[in-house]
Coordinates of C-alpha atoms in Angstrom, one line a residue:
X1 CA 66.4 172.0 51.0
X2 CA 63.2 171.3 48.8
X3 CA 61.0 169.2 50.1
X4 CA 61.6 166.6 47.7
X5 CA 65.3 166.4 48.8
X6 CA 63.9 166.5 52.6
X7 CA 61.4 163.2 52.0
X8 CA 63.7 161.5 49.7
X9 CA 67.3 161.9 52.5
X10 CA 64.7 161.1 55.7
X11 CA 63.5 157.8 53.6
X12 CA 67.8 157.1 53.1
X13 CA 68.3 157.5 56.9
X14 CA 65.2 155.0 57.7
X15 CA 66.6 152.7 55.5
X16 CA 70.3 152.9 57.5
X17 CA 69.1 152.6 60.7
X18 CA 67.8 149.5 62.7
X19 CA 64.1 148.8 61.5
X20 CA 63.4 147.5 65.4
X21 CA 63.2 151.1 65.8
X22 CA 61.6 152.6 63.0
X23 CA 58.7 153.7 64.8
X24 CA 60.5 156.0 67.0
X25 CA 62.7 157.0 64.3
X26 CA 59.8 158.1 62.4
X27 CA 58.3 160.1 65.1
X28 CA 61.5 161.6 65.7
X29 CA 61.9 162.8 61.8
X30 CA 58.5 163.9 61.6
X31 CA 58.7 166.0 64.6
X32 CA 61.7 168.4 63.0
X33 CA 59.6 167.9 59.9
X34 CA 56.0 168.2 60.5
X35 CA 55.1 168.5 56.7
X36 CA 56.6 165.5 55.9
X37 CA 54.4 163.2 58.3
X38 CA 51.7 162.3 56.5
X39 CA 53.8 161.1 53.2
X40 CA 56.4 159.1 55.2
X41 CA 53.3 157.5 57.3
X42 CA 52.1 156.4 53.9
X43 CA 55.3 155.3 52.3
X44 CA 57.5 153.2 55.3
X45 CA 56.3 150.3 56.9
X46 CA 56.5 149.7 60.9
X47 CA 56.3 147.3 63.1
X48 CA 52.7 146.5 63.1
X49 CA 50.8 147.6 67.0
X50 CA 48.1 145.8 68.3
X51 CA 45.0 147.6 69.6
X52 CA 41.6 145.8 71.0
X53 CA 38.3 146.8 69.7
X54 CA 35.5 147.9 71.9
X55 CA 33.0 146.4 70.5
X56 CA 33.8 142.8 69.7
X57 CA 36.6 142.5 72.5
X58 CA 39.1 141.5 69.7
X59 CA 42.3 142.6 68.8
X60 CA 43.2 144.2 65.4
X61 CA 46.9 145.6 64.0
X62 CA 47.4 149.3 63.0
X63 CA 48.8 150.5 59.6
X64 CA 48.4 153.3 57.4
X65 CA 45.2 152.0 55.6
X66 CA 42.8 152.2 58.5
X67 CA 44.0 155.3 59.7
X68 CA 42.1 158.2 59.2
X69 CA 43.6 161.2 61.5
X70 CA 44.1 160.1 64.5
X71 CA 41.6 157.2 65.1
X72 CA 42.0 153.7 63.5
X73 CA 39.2 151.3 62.2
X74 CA 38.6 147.8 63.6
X75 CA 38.0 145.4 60.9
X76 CA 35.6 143.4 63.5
X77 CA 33.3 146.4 63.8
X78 CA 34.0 149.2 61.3
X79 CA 34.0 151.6 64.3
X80 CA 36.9 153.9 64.9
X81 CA 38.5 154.3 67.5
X82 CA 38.8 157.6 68.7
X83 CA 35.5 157.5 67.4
X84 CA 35.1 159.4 64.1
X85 CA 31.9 160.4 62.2
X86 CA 32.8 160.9 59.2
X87 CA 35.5 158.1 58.9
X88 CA 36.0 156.4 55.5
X89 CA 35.1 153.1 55.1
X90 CA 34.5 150.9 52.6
X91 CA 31.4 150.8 50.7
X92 CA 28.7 147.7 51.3
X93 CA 29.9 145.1 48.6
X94 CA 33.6 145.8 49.5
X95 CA 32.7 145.5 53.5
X96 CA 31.3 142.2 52.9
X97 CA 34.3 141.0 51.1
X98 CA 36.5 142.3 54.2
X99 CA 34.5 140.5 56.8
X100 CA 34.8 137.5 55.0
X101 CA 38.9 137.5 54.4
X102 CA 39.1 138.3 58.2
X103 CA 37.3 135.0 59.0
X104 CA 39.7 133.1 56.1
X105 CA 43.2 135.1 57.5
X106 CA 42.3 134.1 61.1
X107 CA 42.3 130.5 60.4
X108 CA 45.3 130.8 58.1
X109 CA 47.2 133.0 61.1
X110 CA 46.1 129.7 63.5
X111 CA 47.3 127.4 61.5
X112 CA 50.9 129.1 60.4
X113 CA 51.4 131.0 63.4
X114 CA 49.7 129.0 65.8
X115 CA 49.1 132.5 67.5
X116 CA 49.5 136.3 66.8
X117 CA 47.3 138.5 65.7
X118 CA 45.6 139.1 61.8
X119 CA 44.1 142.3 59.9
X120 CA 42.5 143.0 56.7
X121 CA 40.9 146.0 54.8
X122 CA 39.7 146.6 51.8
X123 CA 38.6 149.9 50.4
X124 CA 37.1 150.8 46.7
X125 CA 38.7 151.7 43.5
X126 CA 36.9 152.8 40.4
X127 CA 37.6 149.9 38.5
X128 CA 37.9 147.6 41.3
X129 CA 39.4 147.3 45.1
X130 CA 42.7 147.2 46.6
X131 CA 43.2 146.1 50.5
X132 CA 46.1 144.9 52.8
X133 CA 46.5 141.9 54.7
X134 CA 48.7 142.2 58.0
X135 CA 49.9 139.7 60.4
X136 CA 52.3 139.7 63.3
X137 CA 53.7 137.3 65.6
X138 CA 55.3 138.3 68.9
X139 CA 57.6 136.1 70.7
X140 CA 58.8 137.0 74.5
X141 CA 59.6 133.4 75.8
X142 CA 61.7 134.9 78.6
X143 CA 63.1 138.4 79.9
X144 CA 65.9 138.1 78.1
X145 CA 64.9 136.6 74.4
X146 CA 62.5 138.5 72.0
X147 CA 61.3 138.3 68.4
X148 CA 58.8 139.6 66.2
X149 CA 57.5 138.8 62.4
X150 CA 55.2 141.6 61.3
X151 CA 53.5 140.7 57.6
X152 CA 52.3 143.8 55.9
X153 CA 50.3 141.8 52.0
X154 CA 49.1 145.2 50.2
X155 CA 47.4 144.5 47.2
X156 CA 44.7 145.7 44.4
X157 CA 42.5 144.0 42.0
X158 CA 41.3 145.2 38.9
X159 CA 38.3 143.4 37.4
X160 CA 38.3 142.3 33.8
X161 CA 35.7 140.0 32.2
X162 CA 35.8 136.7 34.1
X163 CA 39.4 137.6 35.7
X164 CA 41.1 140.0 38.0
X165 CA 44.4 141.6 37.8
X166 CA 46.2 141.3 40.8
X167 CA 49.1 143.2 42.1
X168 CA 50.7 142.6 45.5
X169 CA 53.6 144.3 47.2
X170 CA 54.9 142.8 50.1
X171 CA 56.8 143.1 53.2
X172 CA 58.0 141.2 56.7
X173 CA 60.0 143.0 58.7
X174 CA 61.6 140.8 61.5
X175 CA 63.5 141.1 64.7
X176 CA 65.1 138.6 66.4
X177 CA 66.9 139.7 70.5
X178 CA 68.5 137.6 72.8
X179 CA 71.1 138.4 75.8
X180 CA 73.2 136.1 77.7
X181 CA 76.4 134.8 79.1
X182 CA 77.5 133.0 76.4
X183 CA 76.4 134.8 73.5
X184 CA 76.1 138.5 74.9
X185 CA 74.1 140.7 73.3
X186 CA 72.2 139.4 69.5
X187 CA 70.0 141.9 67.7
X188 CA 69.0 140.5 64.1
X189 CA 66.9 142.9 62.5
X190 CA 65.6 143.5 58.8
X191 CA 63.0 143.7 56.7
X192 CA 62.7 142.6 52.6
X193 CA 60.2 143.4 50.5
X194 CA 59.0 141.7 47.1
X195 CA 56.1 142.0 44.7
X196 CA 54.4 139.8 42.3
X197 CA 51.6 140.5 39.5
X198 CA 48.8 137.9 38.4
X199 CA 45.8 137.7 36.4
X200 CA 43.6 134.7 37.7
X201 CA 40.0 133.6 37.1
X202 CA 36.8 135.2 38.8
X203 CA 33.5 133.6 39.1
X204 CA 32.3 135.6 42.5
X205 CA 33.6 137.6 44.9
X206 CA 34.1 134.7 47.3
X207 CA 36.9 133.9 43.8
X208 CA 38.8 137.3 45.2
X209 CA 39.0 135.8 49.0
X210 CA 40.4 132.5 47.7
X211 CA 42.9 134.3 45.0
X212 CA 44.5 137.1 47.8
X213 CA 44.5 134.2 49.8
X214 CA 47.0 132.1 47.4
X215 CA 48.9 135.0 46.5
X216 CA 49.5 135.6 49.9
X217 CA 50.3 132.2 50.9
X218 CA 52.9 131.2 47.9
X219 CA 54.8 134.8 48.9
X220 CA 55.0 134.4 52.4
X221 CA 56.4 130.7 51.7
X222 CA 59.4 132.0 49.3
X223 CA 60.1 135.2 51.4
X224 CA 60.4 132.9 54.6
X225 CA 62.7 130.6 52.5
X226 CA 64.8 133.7 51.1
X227 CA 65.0 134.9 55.1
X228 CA 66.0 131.4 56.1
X229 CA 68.9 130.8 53.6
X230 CA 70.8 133.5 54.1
X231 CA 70.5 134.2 58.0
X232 CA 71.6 130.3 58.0
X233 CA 74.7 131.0 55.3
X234 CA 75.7 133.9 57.9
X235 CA 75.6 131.9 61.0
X236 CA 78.0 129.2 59.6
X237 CA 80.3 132.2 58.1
X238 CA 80.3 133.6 61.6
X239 CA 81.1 130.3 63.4
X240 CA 83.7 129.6 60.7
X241 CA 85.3 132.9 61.3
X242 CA 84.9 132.8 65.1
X243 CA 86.6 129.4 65.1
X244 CA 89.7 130.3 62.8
X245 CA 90.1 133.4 65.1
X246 CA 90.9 131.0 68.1
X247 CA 92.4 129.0 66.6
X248 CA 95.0 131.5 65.6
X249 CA 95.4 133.0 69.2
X250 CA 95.9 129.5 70.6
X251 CA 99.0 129.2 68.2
X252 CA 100.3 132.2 69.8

């Protein structure tokens, strides 16, 4: 089997399986298929992980785009961690932006999430810069109940006179776990993904913060909506259907 055929059939079995577990999954594949790793670590998005940096003490979320190797790069301190010499990180202009949409995305997480935990990198492009905004929200209100929203906002800007071309592909994967008497075992997990393209003024490059900012905002606002709608539409099927099938014994 090409390797083509091998990247394109382990993407098809990622997408059949529960995306609770696609971290595992993923190591599992790319440890029968080492030379696929570093494409499928690039293409599939995972539940986000939380690491703390050294240096500042606060926590920051791991993805492909502050990865280099092994070692990951905290957006606090733009140290890696293993540490790494030669890292990549952005250039000066681009780091500036960074800081400043990691002060604006840890408000917004505050006041959405009332909690969790934000990211955001940038990194250069000849004829602009791209970056991803990541958040997550982990829910363990007792031994038997869990839930998780993971955010992955990647996006890239392309300058043109006094506006910016933006295009942003994103994705929430969400799992939702309970267990009890009544209800037995629940596991709702899924993930959707939905993108969106935009040319919007620029005076500054405090203009880019504010305009990934919106973008991101109006997104996560329909995608929560088109999540809502139809895990609500399923419940009610389910309790229709679970009614009728009682009722039908109890005629028996």
């Amino acid at each position: 089997m090409s390797t083509d055929a091998q990247f394109d059939s382990a993407l098809d079995l990622l997408r059949r399986l529960n995306p609770k577990y696609t971290s595992a999954n993923l190591t599992r594949i790319c440890s029968l298929v080492p030379s696929l790793e570093e494409d499928l670590l690039s293409s599939v998005d995972q539940p986000l992980e939380v690491r703390r940096c050294r240096r500042s003490g606060r926590d920051y979320l791991l993805c492909d785009y502050n990865r280099d190797g092994n070692s990951y790069r905290s957006p606090w301190s733009n140290e890696f961690d293993p540490p790494l010499e030669d890292g990549t990180v952005p250039s000066e202009r681009v780091r500036e932006m960074e800081k400043k949409a990691n002060e604006a995305f840890d408000v917004y997480r505050e006041l959405y999430y009332e909690g969790g935990v934000s990211s955001v990198y940038f990194w250069d492009l000849d004829d602009g810069f791209a970056g991803v905004v990541l958040l997550k929200k982990s829910v363990s209100p007792g031994s038997q109940t869990s839930g998780a929203w993971d955010s992955v906002h990647v996006f890239e800007s392309i300058d043109r006179a006094r506006t910016a071309h933006y295009k942003l592909t994103s994705t929430v994967i969400l799992h939702l776990g309970t267990k009890s008497d009544g209800l037995g075992d629940m596991d709702l997990s899924g993930n959707m993904t939905r993108q969106v393209e935009q040319d919007m003024p620029v005076e500054d490059d405090s203009s880019h913060i504010a305009n990934v900012g919106k973008l991101v905002e109006d997104m996560e606002l329909k995608m929560r909506n088109l999540l809502r709608i139809p895990s609500l539409t399923e419940t009610n099927r389910d309790k229709a259907t679970h009614q009728e099938m009682i009722n039908s014994m109890n005629k028996r």
